[in-house]
Each structure stands twice: as structure tokens, then as C-alpha cells.
Coordinates of N, CA, C and O in Angstrom, one line a residue:
X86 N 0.8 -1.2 0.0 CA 0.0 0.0 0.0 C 0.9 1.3 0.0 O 0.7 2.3 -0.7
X87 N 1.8 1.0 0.9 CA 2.4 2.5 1.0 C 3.6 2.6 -0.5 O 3.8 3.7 -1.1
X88 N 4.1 1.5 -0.9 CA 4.9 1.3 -2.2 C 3.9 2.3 -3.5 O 4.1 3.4 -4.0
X89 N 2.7 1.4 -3.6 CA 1.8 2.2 -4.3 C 1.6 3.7 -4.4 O 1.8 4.4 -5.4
X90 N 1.2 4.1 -3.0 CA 1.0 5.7 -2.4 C 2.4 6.6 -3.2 O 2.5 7.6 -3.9
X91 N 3.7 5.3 -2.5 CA 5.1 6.5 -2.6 C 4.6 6.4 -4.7 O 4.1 7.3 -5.3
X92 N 5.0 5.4 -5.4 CA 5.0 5.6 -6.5 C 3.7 6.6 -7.1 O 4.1 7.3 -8.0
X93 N 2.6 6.8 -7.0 CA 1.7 7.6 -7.2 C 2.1 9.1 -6.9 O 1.8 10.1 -7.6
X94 N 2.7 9.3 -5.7 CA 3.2 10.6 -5.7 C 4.4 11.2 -6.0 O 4.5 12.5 -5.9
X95 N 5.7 10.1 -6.5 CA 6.5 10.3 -7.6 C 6.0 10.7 -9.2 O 6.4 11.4 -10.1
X96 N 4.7 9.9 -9.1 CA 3.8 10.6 -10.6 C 3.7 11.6 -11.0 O 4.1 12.2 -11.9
X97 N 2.8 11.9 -9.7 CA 2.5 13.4 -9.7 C 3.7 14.1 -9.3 O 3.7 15.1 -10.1
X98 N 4.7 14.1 -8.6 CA 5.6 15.3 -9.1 C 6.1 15.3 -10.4 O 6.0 16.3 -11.2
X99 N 6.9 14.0 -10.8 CA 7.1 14.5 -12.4 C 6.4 14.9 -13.4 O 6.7 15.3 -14.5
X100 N 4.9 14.8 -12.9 CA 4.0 15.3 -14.0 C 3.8 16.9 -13.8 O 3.5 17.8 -14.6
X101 N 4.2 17.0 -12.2 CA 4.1 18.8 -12.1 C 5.4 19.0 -12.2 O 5.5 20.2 -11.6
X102 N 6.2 18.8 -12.5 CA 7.8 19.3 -12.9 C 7.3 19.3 -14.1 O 7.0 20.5 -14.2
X103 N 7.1 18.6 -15.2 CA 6.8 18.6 -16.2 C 5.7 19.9 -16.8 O 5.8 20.5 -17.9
X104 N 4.9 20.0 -16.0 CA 4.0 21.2 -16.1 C 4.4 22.5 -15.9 O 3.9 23.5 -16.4
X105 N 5.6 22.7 -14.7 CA 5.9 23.8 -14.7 C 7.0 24.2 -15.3 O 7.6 25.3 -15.1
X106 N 7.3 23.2 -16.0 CA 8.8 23.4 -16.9 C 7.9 23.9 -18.4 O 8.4 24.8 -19.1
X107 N 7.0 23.4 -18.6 CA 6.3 23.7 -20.0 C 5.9 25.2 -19.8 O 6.3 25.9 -20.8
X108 N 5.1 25.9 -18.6 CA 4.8 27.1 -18.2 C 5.8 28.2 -18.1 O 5.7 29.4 -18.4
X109 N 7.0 27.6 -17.6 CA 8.0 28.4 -17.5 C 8.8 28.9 -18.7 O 9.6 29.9 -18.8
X110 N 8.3 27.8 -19.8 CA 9.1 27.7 -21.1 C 8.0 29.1 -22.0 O 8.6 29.9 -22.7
X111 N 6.6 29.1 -21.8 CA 5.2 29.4 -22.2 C 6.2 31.3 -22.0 O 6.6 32.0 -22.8
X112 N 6.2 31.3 -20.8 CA 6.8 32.2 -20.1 C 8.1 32.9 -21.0 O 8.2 34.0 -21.6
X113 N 8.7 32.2 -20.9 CA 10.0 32.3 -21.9 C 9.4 33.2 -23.2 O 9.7 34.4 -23.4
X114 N 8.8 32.7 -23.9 CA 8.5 32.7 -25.2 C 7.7 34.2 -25.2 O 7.9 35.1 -26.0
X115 N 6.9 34.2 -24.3 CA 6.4 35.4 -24.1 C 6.6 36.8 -24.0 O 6.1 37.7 -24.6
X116 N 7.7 36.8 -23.2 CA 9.1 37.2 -22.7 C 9.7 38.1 -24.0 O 9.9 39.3 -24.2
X117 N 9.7 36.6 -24.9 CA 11.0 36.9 -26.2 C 9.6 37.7 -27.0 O 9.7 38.9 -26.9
X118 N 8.5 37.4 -27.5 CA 7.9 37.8 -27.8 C 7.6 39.4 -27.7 O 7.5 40.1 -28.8
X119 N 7.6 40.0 -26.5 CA 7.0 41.1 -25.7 C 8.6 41.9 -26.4 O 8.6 42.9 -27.1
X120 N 9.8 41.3 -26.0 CA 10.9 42.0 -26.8 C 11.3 42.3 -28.0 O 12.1 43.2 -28.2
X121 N 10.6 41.4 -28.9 CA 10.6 41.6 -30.2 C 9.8 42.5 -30.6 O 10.1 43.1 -31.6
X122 N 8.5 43.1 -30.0 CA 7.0 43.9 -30.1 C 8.3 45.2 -30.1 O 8.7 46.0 -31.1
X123 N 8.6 45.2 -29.2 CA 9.3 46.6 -28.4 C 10.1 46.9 -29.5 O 10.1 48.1 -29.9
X124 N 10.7 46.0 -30.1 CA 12.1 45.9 -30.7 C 11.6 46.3 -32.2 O 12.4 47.0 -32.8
X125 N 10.3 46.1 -33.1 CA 9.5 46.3 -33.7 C 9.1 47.8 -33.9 O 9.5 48.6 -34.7
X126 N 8.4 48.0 -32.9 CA 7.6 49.3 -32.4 C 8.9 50.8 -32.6 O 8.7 51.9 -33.1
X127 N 10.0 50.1 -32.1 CA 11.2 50.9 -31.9 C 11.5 50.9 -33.8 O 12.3 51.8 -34.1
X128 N 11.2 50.4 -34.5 CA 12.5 50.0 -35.7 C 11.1 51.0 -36.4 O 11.5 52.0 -37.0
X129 N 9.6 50.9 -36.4 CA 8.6 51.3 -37.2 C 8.9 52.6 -37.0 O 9.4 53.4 -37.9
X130 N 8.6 53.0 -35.5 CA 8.8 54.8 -35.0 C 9.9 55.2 -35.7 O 9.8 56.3 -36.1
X131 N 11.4 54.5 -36.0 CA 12.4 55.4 -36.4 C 12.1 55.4 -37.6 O 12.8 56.2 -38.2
X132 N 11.2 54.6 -38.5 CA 11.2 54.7 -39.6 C 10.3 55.9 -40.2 O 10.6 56.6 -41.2
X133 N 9.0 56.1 -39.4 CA 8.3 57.1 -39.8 C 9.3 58.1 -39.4 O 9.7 58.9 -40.3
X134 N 9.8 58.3 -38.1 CA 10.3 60.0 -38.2 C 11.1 59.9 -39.4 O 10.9 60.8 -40.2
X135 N 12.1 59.0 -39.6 CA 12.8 59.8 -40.6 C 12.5 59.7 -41.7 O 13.4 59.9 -42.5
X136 N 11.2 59.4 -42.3 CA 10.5 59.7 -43.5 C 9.9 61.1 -43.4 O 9.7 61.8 -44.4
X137 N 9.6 61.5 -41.9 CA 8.8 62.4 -41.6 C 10.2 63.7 -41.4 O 9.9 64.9 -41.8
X138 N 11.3 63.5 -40.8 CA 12.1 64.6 -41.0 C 12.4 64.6 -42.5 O 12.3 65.8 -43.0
X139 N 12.8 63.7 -43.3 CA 12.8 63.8 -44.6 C 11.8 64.6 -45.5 O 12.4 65.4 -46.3
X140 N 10.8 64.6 -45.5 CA 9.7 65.4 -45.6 C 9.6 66.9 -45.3 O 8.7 67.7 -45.8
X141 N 10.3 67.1 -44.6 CA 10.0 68.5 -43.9 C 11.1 68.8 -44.3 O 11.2 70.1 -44.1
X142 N 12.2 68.4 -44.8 CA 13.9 69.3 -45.0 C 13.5 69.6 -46.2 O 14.5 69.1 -46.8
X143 N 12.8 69.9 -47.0 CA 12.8 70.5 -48.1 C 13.7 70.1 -49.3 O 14.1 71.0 -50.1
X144 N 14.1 69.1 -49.4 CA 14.8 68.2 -50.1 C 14.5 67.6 -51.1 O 15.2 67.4 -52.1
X145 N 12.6 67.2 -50.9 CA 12.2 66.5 -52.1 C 10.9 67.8 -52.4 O 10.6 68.8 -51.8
X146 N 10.3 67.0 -53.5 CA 9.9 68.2 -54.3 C 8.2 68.1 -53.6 O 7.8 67.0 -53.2
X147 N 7.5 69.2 -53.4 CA 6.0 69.6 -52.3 C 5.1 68.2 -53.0 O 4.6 67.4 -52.1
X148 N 5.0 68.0 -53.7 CA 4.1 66.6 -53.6 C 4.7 65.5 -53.2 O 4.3 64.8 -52.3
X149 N 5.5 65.3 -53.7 CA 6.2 64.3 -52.3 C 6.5 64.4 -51.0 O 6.1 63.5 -50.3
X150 N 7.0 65.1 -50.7 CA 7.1 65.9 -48.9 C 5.5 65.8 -48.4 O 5.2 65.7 -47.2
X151 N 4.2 66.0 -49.6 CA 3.0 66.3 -48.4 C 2.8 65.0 -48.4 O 2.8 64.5 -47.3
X152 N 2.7 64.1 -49.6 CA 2.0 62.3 -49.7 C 3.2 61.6 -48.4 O 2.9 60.8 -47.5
X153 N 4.2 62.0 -48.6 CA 5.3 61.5 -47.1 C 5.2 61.7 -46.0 O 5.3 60.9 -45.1
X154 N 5.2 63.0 -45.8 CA 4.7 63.4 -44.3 C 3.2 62.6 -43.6 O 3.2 62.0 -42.6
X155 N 2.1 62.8 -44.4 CA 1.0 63.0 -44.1 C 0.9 60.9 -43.6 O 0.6 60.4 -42.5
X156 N 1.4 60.2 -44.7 CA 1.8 58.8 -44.3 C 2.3 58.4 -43.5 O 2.0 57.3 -43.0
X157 N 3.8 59.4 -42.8 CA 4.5 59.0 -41.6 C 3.8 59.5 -40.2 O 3.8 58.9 -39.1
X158 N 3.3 60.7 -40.5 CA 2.3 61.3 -39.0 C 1.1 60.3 -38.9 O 0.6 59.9 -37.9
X159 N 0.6 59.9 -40.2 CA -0.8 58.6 -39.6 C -0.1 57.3 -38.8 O -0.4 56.7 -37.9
X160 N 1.2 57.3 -39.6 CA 2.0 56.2 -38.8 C 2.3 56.1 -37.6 O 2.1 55.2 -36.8
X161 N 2.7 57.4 -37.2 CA 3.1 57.2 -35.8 C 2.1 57.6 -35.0 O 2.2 57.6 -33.8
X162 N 0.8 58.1 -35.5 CA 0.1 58.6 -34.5 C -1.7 57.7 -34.3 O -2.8 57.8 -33.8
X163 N -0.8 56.7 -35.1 CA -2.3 55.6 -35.4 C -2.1 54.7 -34.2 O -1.0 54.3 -33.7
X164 N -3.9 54.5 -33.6 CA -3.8 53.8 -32.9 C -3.7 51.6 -32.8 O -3.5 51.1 -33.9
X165 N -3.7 51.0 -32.2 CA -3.6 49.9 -32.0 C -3.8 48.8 -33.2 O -3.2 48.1 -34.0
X166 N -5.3 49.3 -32.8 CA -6.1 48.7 -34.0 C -5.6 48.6 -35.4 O -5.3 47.6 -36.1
X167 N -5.6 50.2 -35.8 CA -5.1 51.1 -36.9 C -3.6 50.9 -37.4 O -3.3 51.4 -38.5
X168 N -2.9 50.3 -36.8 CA -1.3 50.6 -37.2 C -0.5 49.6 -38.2 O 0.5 50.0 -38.8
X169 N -1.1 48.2 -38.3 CA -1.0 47.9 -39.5 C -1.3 48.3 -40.8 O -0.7 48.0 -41.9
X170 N -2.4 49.2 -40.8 CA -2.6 49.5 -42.0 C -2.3 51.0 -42.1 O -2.4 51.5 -43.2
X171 N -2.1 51.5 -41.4 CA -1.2 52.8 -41.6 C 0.4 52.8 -41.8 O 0.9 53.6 -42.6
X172 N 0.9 51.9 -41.1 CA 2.3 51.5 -41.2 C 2.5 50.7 -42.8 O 3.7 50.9 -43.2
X173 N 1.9 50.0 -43.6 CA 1.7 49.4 -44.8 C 1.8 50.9 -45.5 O 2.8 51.3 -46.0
X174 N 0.4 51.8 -45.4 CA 1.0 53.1 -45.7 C 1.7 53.5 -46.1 O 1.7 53.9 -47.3
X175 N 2.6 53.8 -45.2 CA 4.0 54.2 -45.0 C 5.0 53.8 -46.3 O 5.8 54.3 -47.1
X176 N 4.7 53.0 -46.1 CA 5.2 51.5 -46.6 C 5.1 51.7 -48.5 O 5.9 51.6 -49.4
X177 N 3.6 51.9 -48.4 CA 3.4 52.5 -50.3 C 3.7 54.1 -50.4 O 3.8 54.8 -51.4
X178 N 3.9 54.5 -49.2 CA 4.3 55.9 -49.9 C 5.9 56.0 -50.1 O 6.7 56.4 -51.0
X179 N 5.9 55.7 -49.5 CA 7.8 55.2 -49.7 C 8.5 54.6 -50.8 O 9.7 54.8 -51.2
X180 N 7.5 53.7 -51.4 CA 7.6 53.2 -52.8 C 6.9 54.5 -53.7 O 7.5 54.8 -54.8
X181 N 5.9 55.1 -53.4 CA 6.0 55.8 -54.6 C 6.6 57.1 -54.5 O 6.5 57.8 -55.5
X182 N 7.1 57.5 -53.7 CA 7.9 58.7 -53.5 C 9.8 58.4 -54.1 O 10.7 59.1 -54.6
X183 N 9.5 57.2 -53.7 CA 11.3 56.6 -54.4 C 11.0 55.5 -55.6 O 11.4 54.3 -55.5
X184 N 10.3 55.8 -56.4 CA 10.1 54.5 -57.2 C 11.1 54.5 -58.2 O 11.5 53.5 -58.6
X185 N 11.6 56.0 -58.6 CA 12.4 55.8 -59.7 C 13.8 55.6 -58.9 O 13.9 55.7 -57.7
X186 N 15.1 55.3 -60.0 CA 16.5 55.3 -59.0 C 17.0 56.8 -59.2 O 17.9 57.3 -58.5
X187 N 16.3 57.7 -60.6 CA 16.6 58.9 -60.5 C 16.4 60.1 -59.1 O 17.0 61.1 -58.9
X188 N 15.0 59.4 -58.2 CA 14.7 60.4 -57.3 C 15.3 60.5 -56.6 O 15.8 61.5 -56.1
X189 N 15.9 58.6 -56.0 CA 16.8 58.6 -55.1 C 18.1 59.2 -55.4 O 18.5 59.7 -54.4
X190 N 18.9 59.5 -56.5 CA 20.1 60.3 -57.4 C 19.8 62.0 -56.6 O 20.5 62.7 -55.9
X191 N 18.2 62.2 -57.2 CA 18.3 63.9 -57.1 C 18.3 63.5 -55.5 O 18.0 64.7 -55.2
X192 N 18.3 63.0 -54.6 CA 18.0 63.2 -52.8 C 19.2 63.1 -52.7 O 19.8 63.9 -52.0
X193 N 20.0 62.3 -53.5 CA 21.8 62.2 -52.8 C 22.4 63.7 -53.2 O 23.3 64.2 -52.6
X194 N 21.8 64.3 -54.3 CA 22.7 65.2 -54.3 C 22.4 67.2 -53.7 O 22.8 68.4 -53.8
X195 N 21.1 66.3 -52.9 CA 20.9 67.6 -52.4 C 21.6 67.8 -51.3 O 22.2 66.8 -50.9
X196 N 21.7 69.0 -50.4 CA 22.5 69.2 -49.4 C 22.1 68.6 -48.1 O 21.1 69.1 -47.7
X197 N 22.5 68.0 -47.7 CA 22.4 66.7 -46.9 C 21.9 65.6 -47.1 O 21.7 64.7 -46.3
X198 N 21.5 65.7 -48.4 CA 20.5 64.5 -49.0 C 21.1 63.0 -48.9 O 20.3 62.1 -48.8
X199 N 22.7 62.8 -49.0 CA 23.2 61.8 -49.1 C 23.3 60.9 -47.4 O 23.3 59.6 -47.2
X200 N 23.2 61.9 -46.4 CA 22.8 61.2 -45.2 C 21.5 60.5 -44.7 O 21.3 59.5 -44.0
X201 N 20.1 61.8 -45.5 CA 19.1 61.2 -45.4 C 18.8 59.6 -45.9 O 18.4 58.7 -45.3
X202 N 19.1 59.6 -47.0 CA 19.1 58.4 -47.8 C 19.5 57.4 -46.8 O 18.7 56.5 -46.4
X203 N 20.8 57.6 -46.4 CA 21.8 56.5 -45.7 C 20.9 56.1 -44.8 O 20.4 55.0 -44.9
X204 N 20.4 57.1 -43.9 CA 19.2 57.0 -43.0 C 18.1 56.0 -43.4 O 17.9 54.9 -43.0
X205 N 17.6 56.7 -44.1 CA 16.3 56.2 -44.4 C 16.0 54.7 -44.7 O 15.2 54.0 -44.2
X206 N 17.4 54.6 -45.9 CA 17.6 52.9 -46.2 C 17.9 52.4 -45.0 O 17.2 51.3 -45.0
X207 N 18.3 52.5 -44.2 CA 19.0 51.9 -42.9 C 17.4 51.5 -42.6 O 16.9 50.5 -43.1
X208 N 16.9 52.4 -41.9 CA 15.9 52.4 -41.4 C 14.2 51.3 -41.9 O 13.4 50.7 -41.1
X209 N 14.3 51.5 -43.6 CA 13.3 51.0 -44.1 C 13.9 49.2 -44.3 O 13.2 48.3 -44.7
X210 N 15.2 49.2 -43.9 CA 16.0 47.9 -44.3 C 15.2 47.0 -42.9 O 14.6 45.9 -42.8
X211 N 15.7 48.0 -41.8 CA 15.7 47.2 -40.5 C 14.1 46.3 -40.1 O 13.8 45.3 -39.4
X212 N 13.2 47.4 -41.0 CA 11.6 46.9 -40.4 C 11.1 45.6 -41.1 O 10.0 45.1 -40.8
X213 N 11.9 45.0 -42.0 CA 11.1 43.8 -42.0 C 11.5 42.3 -41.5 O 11.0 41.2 -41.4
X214 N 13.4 43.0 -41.2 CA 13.9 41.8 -40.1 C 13.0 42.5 -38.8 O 12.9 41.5 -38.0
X215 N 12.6 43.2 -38.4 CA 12.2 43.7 -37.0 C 10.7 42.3 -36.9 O 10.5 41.3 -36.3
X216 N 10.1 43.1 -37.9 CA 8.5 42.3 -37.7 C 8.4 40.7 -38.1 O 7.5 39.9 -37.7
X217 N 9.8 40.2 -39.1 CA 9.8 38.7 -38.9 C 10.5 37.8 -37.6 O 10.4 36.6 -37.4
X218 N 11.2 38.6 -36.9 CA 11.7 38.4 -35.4 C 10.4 38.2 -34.7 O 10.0 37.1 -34.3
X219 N 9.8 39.1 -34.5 CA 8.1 39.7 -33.9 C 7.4 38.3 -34.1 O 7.1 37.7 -33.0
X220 N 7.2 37.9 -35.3 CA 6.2 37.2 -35.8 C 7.2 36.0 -35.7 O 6.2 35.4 -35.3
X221 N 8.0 35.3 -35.8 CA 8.5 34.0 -35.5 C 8.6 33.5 -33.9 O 8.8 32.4 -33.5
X222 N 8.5 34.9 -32.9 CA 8.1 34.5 -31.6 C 6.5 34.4 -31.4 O 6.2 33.6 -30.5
X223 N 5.8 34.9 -31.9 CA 4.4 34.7 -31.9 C 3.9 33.7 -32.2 O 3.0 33.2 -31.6
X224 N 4.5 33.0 -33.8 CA 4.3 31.3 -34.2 C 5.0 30.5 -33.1 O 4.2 29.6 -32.7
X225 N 6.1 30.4 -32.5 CA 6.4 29.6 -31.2 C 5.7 29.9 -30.0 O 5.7 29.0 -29.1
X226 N 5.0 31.0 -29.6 CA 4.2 31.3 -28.6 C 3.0 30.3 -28.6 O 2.6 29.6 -27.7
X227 N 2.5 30.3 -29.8 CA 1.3 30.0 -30.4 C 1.2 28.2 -30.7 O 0.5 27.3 -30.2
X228 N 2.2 28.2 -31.5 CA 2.7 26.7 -31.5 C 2.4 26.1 -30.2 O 1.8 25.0 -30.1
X229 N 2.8 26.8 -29.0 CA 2.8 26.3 -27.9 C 1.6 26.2 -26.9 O 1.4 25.4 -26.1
X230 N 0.8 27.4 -27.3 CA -0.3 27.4 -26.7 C -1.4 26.1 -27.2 O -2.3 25.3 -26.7
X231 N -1.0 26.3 -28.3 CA -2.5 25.2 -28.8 C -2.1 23.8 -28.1 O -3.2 23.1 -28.1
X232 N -1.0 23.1 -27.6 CA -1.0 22.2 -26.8 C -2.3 21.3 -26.1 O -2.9 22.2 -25.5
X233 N -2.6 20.8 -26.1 CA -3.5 20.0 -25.1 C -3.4 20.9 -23.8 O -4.1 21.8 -23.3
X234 N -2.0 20.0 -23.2 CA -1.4 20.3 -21.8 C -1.8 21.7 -21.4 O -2.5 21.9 -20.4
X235 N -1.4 22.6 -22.2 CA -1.3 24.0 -22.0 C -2.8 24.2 -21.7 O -3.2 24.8 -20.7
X236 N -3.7 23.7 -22.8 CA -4.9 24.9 -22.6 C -5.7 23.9 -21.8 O -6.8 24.5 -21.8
X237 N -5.8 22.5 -21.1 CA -6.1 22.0 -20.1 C -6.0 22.5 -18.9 O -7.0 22.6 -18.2
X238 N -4.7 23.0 -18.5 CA -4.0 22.9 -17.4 C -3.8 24.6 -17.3 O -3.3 25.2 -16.4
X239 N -4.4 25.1 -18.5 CA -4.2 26.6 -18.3 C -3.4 27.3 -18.1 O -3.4 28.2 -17.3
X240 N -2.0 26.7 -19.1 CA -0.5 27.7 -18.3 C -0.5 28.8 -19.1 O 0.6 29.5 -19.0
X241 N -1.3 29.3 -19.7 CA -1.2 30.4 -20.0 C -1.6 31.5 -19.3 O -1.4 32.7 -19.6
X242 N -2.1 31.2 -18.5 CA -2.8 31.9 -17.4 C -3.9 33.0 -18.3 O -4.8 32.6 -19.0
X243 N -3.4 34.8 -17.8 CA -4.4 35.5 -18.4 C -4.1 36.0 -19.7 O -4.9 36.5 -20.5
X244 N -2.7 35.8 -19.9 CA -2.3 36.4 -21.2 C -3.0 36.5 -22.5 O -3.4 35.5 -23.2
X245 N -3.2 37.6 -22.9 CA -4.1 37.5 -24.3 C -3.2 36.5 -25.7 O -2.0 36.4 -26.0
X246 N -4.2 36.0 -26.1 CA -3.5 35.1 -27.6 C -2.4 36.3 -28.4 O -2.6 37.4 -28.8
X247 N -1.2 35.3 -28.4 CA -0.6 36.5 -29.3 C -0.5 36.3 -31.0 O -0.6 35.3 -31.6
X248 N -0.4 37.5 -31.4 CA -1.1 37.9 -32.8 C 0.0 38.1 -33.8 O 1.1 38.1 -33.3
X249 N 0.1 38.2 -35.0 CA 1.2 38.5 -35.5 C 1.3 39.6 -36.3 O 0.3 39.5 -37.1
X250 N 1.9 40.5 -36.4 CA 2.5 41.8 -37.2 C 2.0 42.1 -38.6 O 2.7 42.8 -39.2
X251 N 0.8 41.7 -39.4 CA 1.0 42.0 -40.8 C 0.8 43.1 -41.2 O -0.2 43.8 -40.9
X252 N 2.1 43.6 -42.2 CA 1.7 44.5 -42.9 C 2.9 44.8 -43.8 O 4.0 44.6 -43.5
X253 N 2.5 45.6 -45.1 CA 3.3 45.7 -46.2 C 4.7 46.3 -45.8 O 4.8 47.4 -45.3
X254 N 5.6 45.7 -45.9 CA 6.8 46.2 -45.3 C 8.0 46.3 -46.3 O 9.1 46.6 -46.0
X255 N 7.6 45.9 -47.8 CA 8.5 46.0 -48.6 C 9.2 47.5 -48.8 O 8.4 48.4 -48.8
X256 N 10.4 47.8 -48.8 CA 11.2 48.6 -49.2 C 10.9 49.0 -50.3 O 10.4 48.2 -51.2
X257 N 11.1 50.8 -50.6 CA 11.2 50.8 -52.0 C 12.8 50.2 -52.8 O 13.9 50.6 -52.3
X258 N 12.8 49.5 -53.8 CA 14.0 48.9 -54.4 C 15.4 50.0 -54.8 O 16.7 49.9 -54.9
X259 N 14.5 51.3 -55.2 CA 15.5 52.0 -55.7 C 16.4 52.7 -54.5 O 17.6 53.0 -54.7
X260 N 15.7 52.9 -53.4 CA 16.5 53.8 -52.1 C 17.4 52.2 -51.6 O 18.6 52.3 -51.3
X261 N 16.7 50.8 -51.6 CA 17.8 50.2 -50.7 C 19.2 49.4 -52.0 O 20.1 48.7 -51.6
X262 N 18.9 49.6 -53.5 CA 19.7 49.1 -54.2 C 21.1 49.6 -54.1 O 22.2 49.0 -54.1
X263 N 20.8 50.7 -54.0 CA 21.9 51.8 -54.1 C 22.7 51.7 -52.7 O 23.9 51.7 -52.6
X264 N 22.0 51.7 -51.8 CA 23.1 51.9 -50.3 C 23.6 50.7 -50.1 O 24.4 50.7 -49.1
X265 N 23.3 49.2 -50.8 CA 23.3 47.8 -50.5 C 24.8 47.7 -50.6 O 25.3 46.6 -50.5

């Protein structure tokens, strides 16, 4: 009897080691997750401002400076809901403001224009390694949540389902060919 008892409660601990090793991992992922968001959020904002100081230096010509501006201020100032598809935005005004490799030419040779550029490519380069970092912790988050174990045993506790990043994030070709 007591043989029984002791092995039944060697069960249950390795089955609750086992559970809170899975929770802790849930945890983990979450973690990396919430850093990638930040890390995201941080790469998007630098990208609007400096579309958006780009715009205002008088560098490119008044229809492009207003279609640029007006895309990077919805960008940064859109809410939750809203920010994929304002950030996509961003995203087509940037292609058609640099579509040709001549516009990107006349920006390098205006007076400071060759830093903006550097900038800017830098910048529009970094956002779509940013958002597939983002979104490859949200498929492992996710992967993990749909578990049996997990959503039995509830280690997710209250955390909301996490979601993934979409939105048009292509580069214009002519601003990142040139600084490549």
C-alpha cells in the first residue's frame, strides 16, 4: 500500500515538474515575444520619423514631402487597432515617393540629402527583419499554446493570444539598391 501511495506521488511530481517546466518555457517565449514587439515598435517609429524629417527638410519636391509626411504622421500617431494598415501606408508611400533610382540620385545630391538616404535605407531595411523576429516568436508562442497540456491545465494563465505583425513592409527597391 504505502509502495503504491510513494510511486503515485513520484507521478504526480514528475507530471508537475513537467507542467511547470512547460509554463516556464510558455513564459519564456512570451518574454522573447513582448521583446521583439518593443524591438518592432522601436524600428517602425524610427522609420516614420525619418520619413517624416525627410519630408519637412525641403529636399524633395511639395508633392512628395506632403504624400510623405501625411503617411508617416498617420503612422506614428495611429492607434492599436489602426497601425497595420497605416504602417503598410507608410510602406506604399515610400515606394512611390522613391520609385524611380533617378529620385533617389536627385536626394543624394541635395544638401544633406546623401545622409538622409543612408538614413532612411538603414531604417526601411531594419523593419522587416524587425517584424519577422516579432512574428516568428508569436508562431512559437502560439505553437505552444495550442497544446492540449497547456490549454487544459491553463499555463497560459491570463495572457491574451498573441497575434502576428502584418503588414506591407516592402522597401522601396531604388532607395535600398543603391546603399546595398
Amino acid at each position: 500500500m504505502t509502495a503504491t501511495l510513494i510511486w503515485i506521488l513520484v507521478a504526480l511530481l514528475a507530471i508537475g515538474l513537467y507542467l511547470s517546466w512547460t509554463a516556464g518555457r510558455l513564459d519564456r517565449l512570451h518574454v522573447r515575444m513582448d521583446a521583439a514587439r518593443a524591438a518592432l515598435d522601436a524600428q517602425l517609429l524610427r522609420r516614420a520619423s525619418v520619413a517624416q524629417e525627410l519630408a519637412t527638410s525641403g529636399v524633395l519636391d511639395p508633392a512628395a514631402s506632403i504624400v510623405l509626411y501625411e503617411a508617416a504622421h498617420a503612422a506614428r500617431q495611429a492607434e492599436e487597432e489602426q497601425r497595420e494598415v497605416a504602417e503598410s501606408e507608410l510602406s506604399q508611400a515610400l515606394r512611390a515617393v522613391f520609385a524611380e533610382p533617378a529620385q533617389v540620385e536627385a536626394l543624394r545630391e541635395a544638401p544633406g540629402g546623401e545622409e538622409a538616404a543612408r538614413e532612411l535605407a538603414e531604417a526601411v531595411r531594419r523593419v522587416p527583419m524587425a517584424r519577422r523576429f516579432h512574428n516568428d516568436a508569436v508562431g512559437a508562442a502560439r505553437r505552444l499554446r495550442e497544446h492540449r497540456k497547456v490549454r487544459w491545465f491553463r499555463l497560459a494563465g491570463h495572457a491574451p493570444f498573441p497575434l502576428a505583425f502584418e503588414m506591407d513592409d516592402e522597401p522601396p527597391a531604388a532607395l535600398v539598391e543603391r546603399v546595398a
